[in-house]
Short mmCIF file of C-alpha atoms in Angstrom, two decimals:
data_model
loop_
_atom_site.label_atom_id
_atom_site.label_comp_id
_atom_site.label_asym_id
_atom_site.label_seq_id
_atom_site.Cartn_x
_atom_site.Cartn_y
_atom_site.Cartn_z
CA MET A 526 18.68 -56.96 46.35
CA ARG A 527 17.23 -60.14 47.67
CA ASN A 528 14.60 -60.59 45.10
CA PRO A 529 16.00 -60.93 41.55
CA LEU A 530 12.62 -59.86 40.13
CA ILE A 531 12.80 -56.51 41.90
CA SER A 532 16.29 -55.79 40.57
CA ILE A 533 15.22 -56.70 37.03
CA LEU A 534 12.24 -54.39 37.32
CA PHE A 535 14.50 -51.66 38.66
CA VAL A 536 16.90 -51.99 35.72
CA CYS A 537 13.98 -51.89 33.28
CA ALA A 538 12.60 -48.77 34.92
CA VAL A 539 15.99 -47.04 34.69
CA ILE A 540 16.28 -47.92 30.99
CA LEU A 541 12.77 -46.64 30.36
CA VAL A 542 13.43 -43.33 32.09
CA LEU A 543 16.69 -42.86 30.18
CA ALA A 544 15.06 -43.71 26.87
CA ASN A 545 12.28 -41.25 27.59
CA ALA A 546 14.76 -38.56 28.43
CA CYS A 547 16.58 -39.20 25.15
CA GLN A 548 13.37 -38.96 23.21
CA GLY A 549 12.52 -35.72 24.94
CA GLU A 550 15.91 -34.39 24.00
CA GLU A 551 15.39 -35.40 20.39
CA GLU A 552 12.00 -33.69 20.38
CA ILE A 553 13.59 -30.49 21.64
CA LYS A 554 16.34 -30.78 19.03
CA LYS A 555 13.77 -31.38 16.32
CA ALA A 556 11.81 -28.28 17.34
CA GLN A 557 15.03 -26.27 17.34
CA PHE A 558 16.11 -27.56 13.91
CA PHE A 559 12.60 -26.98 12.58
CA ALA A 560 12.56 -23.33 13.71
CA ASN A 561 16.01 -22.62 12.25
CA GLY A 562 15.06 -24.47 9.09
CA LYS A 563 11.98 -22.36 8.54
CA SER A 564 13.94 -19.14 8.05
CA LEU A 565 16.56 -20.87 5.90
CA TYR A 566 13.75 -22.35 3.80
CA THR A 567 12.33 -18.86 3.26
CA SER A 568 15.64 -17.48 2.03
CA ASN A 569 16.86 -20.50 0.04
CA CYS A 570 13.95 -22.66 -1.15
CA GLU A 571 10.68 -20.76 -1.02
CA ASN A 572 11.09 -18.79 -4.26
CA CYS A 573 10.69 -21.93 -6.33
CA HIS A 574 9.02 -24.42 -4.02
CA SER A 575 6.63 -21.80 -2.56
CA GLN A 576 5.70 -21.03 0.99
CA ASN A 577 3.46 -24.05 1.42
CA GLY A 578 5.71 -26.45 -0.48
CA GLU A 579 3.40 -26.78 -3.47
CA GLY A 580 6.10 -25.97 -6.06
CA LEU A 581 5.14 -24.22 -9.31
CA SER A 582 3.17 -25.98 -12.06
CA ASP A 583 5.42 -28.48 -13.87
CA LEU A 584 8.48 -26.27 -13.42
CA TYR A 585 9.40 -26.90 -9.79
CA PRO A 586 8.31 -30.03 -7.93
CA PRO A 587 6.19 -29.91 -4.77
CA LEU A 588 7.68 -30.99 -1.44
CA THR A 589 4.42 -32.55 -0.36
CA ASP A 590 5.08 -36.02 -1.79
CA THR A 591 5.87 -37.81 1.47
CA SER A 592 6.63 -41.16 -0.11
CA PHE A 593 9.18 -39.54 -2.43
CA LEU A 594 10.90 -37.86 0.53
CA ARG A 595 10.88 -41.10 2.52
CA GLY A 596 12.22 -43.11 -0.39
CA HIS A 597 15.03 -40.60 -1.08
CA ARG A 598 15.80 -39.71 2.53
CA ASN A 599 19.54 -40.35 2.21
CA GLN A 600 19.77 -38.36 -1.05
CA LEU A 601 17.90 -35.27 0.13
CA ALA A 602 21.06 -33.61 1.48
CA CYS A 603 22.79 -34.23 -1.87
CA PHE A 604 19.86 -32.63 -3.74
CA VAL A 605 20.09 -29.51 -1.58
CA LYS A 606 23.88 -29.19 -1.64
CA TYR A 607 24.71 -30.15 -5.23
CA GLY A 608 21.44 -29.49 -7.07
CA ILE A 609 19.67 -31.92 -9.38
CA GLY A 610 20.51 -32.58 -13.02
CA GLN A 611 18.43 -35.67 -13.70
CA GLN A 612 14.70 -36.14 -14.23
CA LEU A 613 12.67 -36.97 -11.13
CA THR A 614 9.17 -38.33 -10.73
CA VAL A 615 7.44 -36.51 -7.91
CA ASP A 616 3.72 -36.56 -7.18
CA ASN A 617 3.31 -38.84 -10.22
CA ARG A 618 4.63 -36.10 -12.48
CA LYS A 619 7.96 -35.80 -14.24
CA PHE A 620 10.22 -32.84 -13.49
CA ASP A 621 13.41 -32.02 -15.37
CA THR A 622 14.11 -28.39 -14.53
CA LYS A 623 17.68 -28.20 -13.29
CA MET A 624 17.87 -27.44 -9.58
CA PRO A 625 20.73 -25.10 -8.68
CA ALA A 626 23.37 -26.16 -6.15
CA ASN A 627 23.49 -24.56 -2.72
CA SER A 628 27.15 -25.21 -2.05
CA ASN A 629 27.34 -22.36 0.45
CA LEU A 630 25.12 -24.21 2.95
CA THR A 631 26.83 -26.06 5.81
CA ASP A 632 25.88 -29.60 6.87
CA GLN A 633 24.17 -28.15 9.91
CA GLU A 634 22.12 -25.69 7.85
CA ILE A 635 21.07 -28.50 5.50
CA ALA A 636 19.97 -30.52 8.54
CA TYR A 637 17.88 -27.55 9.70
CA ILE A 638 16.28 -27.17 6.25
CA LEU A 639 15.58 -30.89 5.84
CA THR A 640 14.10 -31.15 9.33
CA TYR A 641 11.82 -28.26 8.43
CA ILE A 642 10.74 -29.70 5.06
CA GLY A 643 10.60 -33.23 6.48
CA ASN A 644 8.10 -32.16 9.14
CA SER A 645 6.02 -29.65 7.18
CA PHE A 646 3.60 -29.85 4.24
CA GLY A 647 2.16 -33.13 5.59
CA ASN A 648 5.55 -34.84 5.98
CA GLU A 649 6.60 -36.61 9.17
CA LEU A 650 10.21 -37.68 8.78
CA GLY A 651 11.27 -36.70 12.30
CA LEU A 652 14.63 -35.15 13.11
CA ILE A 653 17.21 -35.16 10.32
CA SER A 654 20.43 -34.63 12.27
CA THR A 655 23.66 -32.97 11.20
CA GLU A 656 25.41 -36.35 11.48
CA GLU A 657 22.85 -37.92 9.16
CA VAL A 658 23.38 -35.11 6.64
CA SER A 659 27.19 -35.47 6.80
CA THR A 660 26.92 -39.21 6.18
CA SER A 661 24.53 -38.69 3.26
CA LEU A 662 26.83 -36.10 1.73
CA LYS A 663 29.77 -38.50 1.75
CA ASN A 664 27.80 -40.85 -0.47
CA CYS A 665 26.36 -38.47 -3.04
CA GLU A 666 25.98 -39.70 -6.57
CA ILE A 667 26.20 -36.62 -8.71
CA VAL A 668 24.45 -36.96 -12.04
CA GLU A 669 25.04 -34.04 -14.35
CA MET B 660 -33.42 0.38 10.63
CA LYS B 661 -35.27 2.13 7.81
CA GLY B 662 -32.33 4.41 7.13
CA TYR B 663 -29.95 1.57 6.39
CA PRO B 664 -30.86 0.79 2.75
CA ALA B 665 -30.59 4.49 1.88
CA LEU B 666 -27.23 4.70 3.60
CA LEU B 667 -26.09 1.64 1.71
CA ILE B 668 -27.11 3.17 -1.62
CA VAL B 669 -25.27 6.39 -0.81
CA MET B 670 -22.19 4.39 0.13
CA LEU B 671 -22.35 2.35 -3.05
CA PHE B 672 -22.58 5.57 -5.03
CA LEU B 673 -19.56 6.97 -3.28
CA ILE B 674 -17.55 3.80 -3.91
CA ALA B 675 -18.65 3.65 -7.53
CA CYS B 676 -17.87 7.33 -8.11
CA GLY B 677 -14.50 7.01 -6.43
CA GLN B 678 -13.57 4.22 -8.76
CA SER B 679 -14.78 5.69 -12.01
CA ASN B 680 -13.02 8.97 -11.31
CA LYS B 681 -9.71 7.37 -10.55
CA LYS B 682 -7.08 7.62 -13.27
CA LEU B 683 -3.62 6.20 -13.33
CA PRO B 684 -0.68 8.59 -13.50
CA ILE B 685 1.60 8.70 -16.51
CA LEU B 686 5.12 7.88 -15.39
CA GLY B 687 8.52 8.66 -16.84
CA GLU B 688 10.06 11.72 -18.36
CA ARG B 689 7.98 14.34 -20.03
CA GLU B 690 8.73 17.47 -22.01
CA PRO B 691 6.53 20.32 -23.09
CA THR B 692 6.29 21.22 -26.74
CA THR B 693 4.79 24.32 -28.13
CA LYS B 694 3.24 24.41 -31.54
CA GLU B 695 1.16 26.84 -33.45
CA ILE B 696 -2.44 25.79 -34.04
CA ASP B 697 -4.84 28.21 -35.78
CA GLY B 698 -2.51 31.09 -35.13
CA LYS B 699 -2.32 30.39 -31.37
CA MET B 700 0.61 28.96 -29.51
CA VAL B 701 -0.48 25.75 -27.77
CA THR B 702 1.65 23.91 -25.25
CA ASP B 703 1.39 20.15 -25.16
CA THR B 704 3.21 17.46 -23.20
CA ILE B 705 5.17 14.64 -24.76
CA TYR B 706 5.34 11.64 -22.47
CA GLN B 707 7.99 8.96 -22.34
CA THR B 708 6.93 5.96 -24.43
CA ILE B 709 8.35 2.52 -25.16
CA PRO B 710 10.21 2.82 -28.50
CA PRO B 711 9.56 0.36 -31.36
CA PHE B 712 10.98 -3.11 -30.73
CA SER B 713 11.22 -6.46 -32.45
CA PHE B 714 11.98 -9.78 -30.73
CA ILE B 715 11.53 -13.50 -31.32
CA ASN B 716 8.92 -15.21 -29.16
CA GLN B 717 8.60 -18.72 -27.70
CA ASP B 718 7.11 -19.97 -30.98
CA SER B 719 10.08 -18.57 -32.94
CA VAL B 720 7.82 -15.93 -34.45
CA ILE B 721 8.94 -12.32 -34.73
CA ILE B 722 6.80 -10.03 -32.64
CA ASN B 723 7.07 -6.27 -32.46
CA ASN B 724 5.50 -3.19 -30.88
CA LYS B 725 2.61 -3.28 -33.39
CA ASP B 726 1.43 -6.56 -31.87
CA PHE B 727 0.74 -4.60 -28.68
CA ASP B 728 -0.93 -1.57 -30.29
CA ASN B 729 -4.48 -2.44 -29.31
CA SER B 730 -3.82 -3.75 -25.86
CA ILE B 731 -2.52 -2.72 -22.51
CA TYR B 732 0.28 -4.99 -21.34
CA VAL B 733 2.45 -5.95 -18.42
CA ALA B 734 6.19 -6.19 -19.11
CA ASP B 735 8.88 -7.84 -17.02
CA PHE B 736 12.48 -9.02 -17.23
CA PHE B 737 13.45 -12.53 -16.13
CA PHE B 738 15.43 -15.62 -17.14
CA THR B 739 14.41 -19.26 -17.11
CA SER B 740 17.23 -20.56 -14.91
CA CYS B 741 16.75 -17.79 -12.35
CA PRO B 742 16.87 -19.15 -8.81
CA SER B 743 15.89 -15.95 -7.05
CA ILE B 744 12.87 -13.74 -7.66
CA CYS B 745 11.70 -14.88 -11.12
CA PRO B 746 9.69 -17.92 -10.01
CA ILE B 747 7.55 -15.70 -7.78
CA MET B 748 7.16 -13.15 -10.57
CA SER B 749 6.07 -15.91 -12.97
CA LYS B 750 3.66 -17.28 -10.40
CA ASN B 751 2.14 -13.83 -9.94
CA LEU B 752 1.95 -13.17 -13.68
CA LEU B 753 0.09 -16.46 -13.95
CA LYS B 754 -2.56 -14.91 -11.66
CA VAL B 755 -2.76 -11.89 -13.98
CA LEU B 756 -3.07 -14.17 -17.01
CA ASN B 757 -5.82 -16.22 -15.42
CA LYS B 758 -7.80 -13.11 -14.49
CA TYR B 759 -7.69 -11.71 -18.04
CA LYS B 760 -7.58 -14.95 -20.00
CA GLY B 761 -9.03 -14.47 -23.47
CA ASN B 762 -9.23 -10.68 -23.11
CA LYS B 763 -7.74 -9.38 -26.38
CA GLU B 764 -6.96 -6.04 -24.77
CA VAL B 765 -4.58 -7.52 -22.21
CA LYS B 766 -1.16 -9.02 -22.91
CA ILE B 767 1.96 -9.98 -21.00
CA LEU B 768 5.50 -9.50 -22.33
CA SER B 769 8.35 -11.27 -20.54
CA HIS B 770 11.85 -10.45 -21.77
CA SER B 771 14.63 -12.93 -21.08
CA ILE B 772 17.82 -11.24 -19.95
CA ASP B 773 19.79 -14.48 -20.41
CA THR B 774 20.14 -13.91 -24.12
CA LYS B 775 22.63 -16.76 -24.65
CA TYR B 776 20.84 -19.63 -22.95
CA ASP B 777 17.16 -18.68 -23.26
CA THR B 778 16.56 -19.46 -26.93
CA PRO B 779 12.94 -19.60 -28.20
CA TRP B 780 12.99 -23.36 -27.63
CA VAL B 781 14.02 -22.96 -23.98
CA LEU B 782 11.38 -20.26 -23.53
CA LYS B 783 8.72 -22.51 -25.06
CA LYS B 784 9.63 -25.29 -22.67
CA TYR B 785 9.46 -22.90 -19.72
CA ALA B 786 6.06 -21.56 -20.82
CA THR B 787 4.67 -25.05 -21.35
CA LYS B 788 5.85 -26.25 -17.95
CA LEU B 789 4.38 -23.14 -16.37
CA GLY B 790 1.09 -24.10 -18.00
CA VAL B 791 0.99 -21.18 -20.45
CA ASN B 792 -0.10 -21.67 -24.04
CA GLY B 793 -1.56 -19.38 -26.65
CA ASP B 794 -0.20 -15.95 -27.48
CA GLN B 795 -1.54 -13.75 -24.71
CA TRP B 796 1.68 -14.13 -22.73
CA GLN B 797 4.74 -13.59 -24.91
CA PHE B 798 8.17 -14.76 -23.79
CA VAL B 799 10.79 -13.06 -25.91
CA HIS B 800 14.38 -13.56 -26.91
CA GLY B 801 16.57 -10.82 -28.39
CA SER B 802 20.15 -9.68 -28.67
CA GLN B 803 21.77 -8.63 -25.44
CA GLU B 804 21.97 -5.08 -26.70
CA SER B 805 18.29 -4.86 -27.61
CA ILE B 806 16.99 -6.50 -24.42
CA TYR B 807 19.13 -4.47 -22.02
CA GLY B 808 18.45 -1.37 -24.09
CA ILE B 809 14.69 -1.76 -23.83
CA ALA B 810 14.93 -2.56 -20.09
CA ASP B 811 16.19 1.00 -19.64
CA LYS B 812 13.13 2.31 -21.45
CA TYR B 813 10.87 0.39 -19.06
CA MET B 814 13.02 1.85 -16.24
CA VAL B 815 14.00 -1.64 -15.05
CA TYR B 816 17.56 -2.37 -13.98
CA ALA B 817 19.04 -5.51 -15.56
CA LYS B 818 22.71 -6.40 -15.92
CA GLU B 819 24.87 -9.48 -16.32
CA ASN B 820 26.72 -10.08 -13.05
CA SER B 821 28.58 -13.30 -12.31
CA SER B 822 28.35 -12.77 -8.56
CA ALA B 823 24.53 -12.53 -8.55
CA PRO B 824 22.46 -15.73 -8.11
CA GLY B 825 22.10 -17.33 -11.54
CA GLY B 826 24.55 -14.84 -13.13
CA PHE B 827 22.21 -11.88 -13.64
CA GLU B 828 21.19 -8.99 -11.51
CA HIS B 829 17.78 -7.51 -12.14
CA GLN B 830 14.74 -5.90 -10.61
CA GLY B 831 11.42 -7.64 -10.24
CA TRP B 832 9.18 -4.87 -11.46
CA LEU B 833 6.01 -5.59 -13.39
CA ILE B 834 5.49 -2.56 -15.61
CA LEU B 835 2.02 -1.60 -16.81
CA ILE B 836 1.93 -0.07 -20.30
CA ASP B 837 -1.10 1.53 -21.92
CA LYS B 838 -2.22 1.35 -25.56
CA ASP B 839 -0.09 4.40 -26.37
CA LYS B 840 3.01 2.65 -24.96
CA ARG B 841 3.14 4.99 -21.98
CA ILE B 842 4.18 3.73 -18.53
CA ARG B 843 1.20 3.78 -16.17
CA GLY B 844 2.47 1.82 -13.20
CA ALA B 845 5.32 -0.21 -11.71
CA TYR B 846 4.68 -2.98 -9.20
CA ASP B 847 6.95 -5.29 -7.21
CA GLY B 848 6.28 -8.66 -8.84
CA THR B 849 7.31 -10.52 -5.69
CA ASN B 850 4.80 -8.75 -3.44
CA ASP B 851 1.26 -10.17 -3.37
CA GLU B 852 -0.35 -6.89 -2.33
CA GLN B 853 1.32 -4.98 -5.14
CA VAL B 854 0.28 -7.63 -7.63
CA SER B 855 -3.38 -7.24 -6.59
CA GLN B 856 -2.89 -3.49 -6.90
CA LEU B 857 -1.60 -4.10 -10.44
CA MET B 858 -4.75 -6.02 -11.32
CA ASP B 859 -6.96 -3.28 -9.82
CA ASP B 860 -5.03 -0.69 -11.80
CA MET B 861 -5.41 -2.74 -15.00
CA ASP B 862 -9.19 -2.58 -14.53
CA ILE B 863 -8.95 1.20 -14.13
CA LEU B 864 -6.73 1.51 -17.19
CA LEU B 865 -9.05 -0.64 -19.32
CA LYS B 866 -11.93 1.68 -18.41
CA GLU B 867 -10.09 4.58 -20.08
CA TYR B 868 -10.74 2.90 -23.40
CA HIS B 869 -14.44 2.20 -22.90
#
């Protein structure tokens, strides 16, 4: 390595390749989570929130409000696991129907579901990992 | 090419005839009775009917079987906090309501099986949030005994069960009742195809009265 420039370029190239590989891995993981989430969504969420995430009138909120999902990203796991007792404003409308808890779902299953919702219905939240869900769940504020 | 219009007319005739001849079956138990009319013994059939009932609706008004005397109606059993099949049933009944909105001969009767929690006030809130107002779709509250008793008459299974989602176990049938309170059809309220079948059958049933 006589020329320092060449070695710097080499290091940069290695970093770039590694970063790309990581991203590819995340994409694969996201696709996997998304696919698993779809079937869990059908069995756990679809009855109220409907197949295309539009919800039902003023009873059940839609899941199409991307800015709501973004703004509450670290609470989404808590909503799924423990249900919702307080009023929420979604899609500029107020919703106060109690959402039931899904305490039987594991952190991993919640990550699957959230990755599915977070990347469907016009949302683009990317991968929501099991680790992210576990962290969120440790910090849940439960309002009855 | 000349034959086509004629063929079309024949086909239309066939379709039209097929529809007007179609009649819905009468479901449930039946028993023959024999009575003497003009000195002759005549055998008639008595069909299963929905017995008289009286419940309180979402506006805290008492409604009974007489309120349904001049209409066909769709009955179902649900509860407002139901996390399983009820939302889909409500969504599908909303389609039925929208199709027959303002038609005095068509009504919907939803019985709450959560007789403790679903008071008229809770039912009103549910109806309002669903976007239902007016009296074409009745949401009713009654004693546990009367609601579960009438569910049997509609041939719908409904029981309190703490291990079922939401605490109640029930079937998602939408039951079509004619003006004589006879059962004319039962449709899975969670199945889109069966719900369109219900609406087709309602058209057929309405024709019986015209």
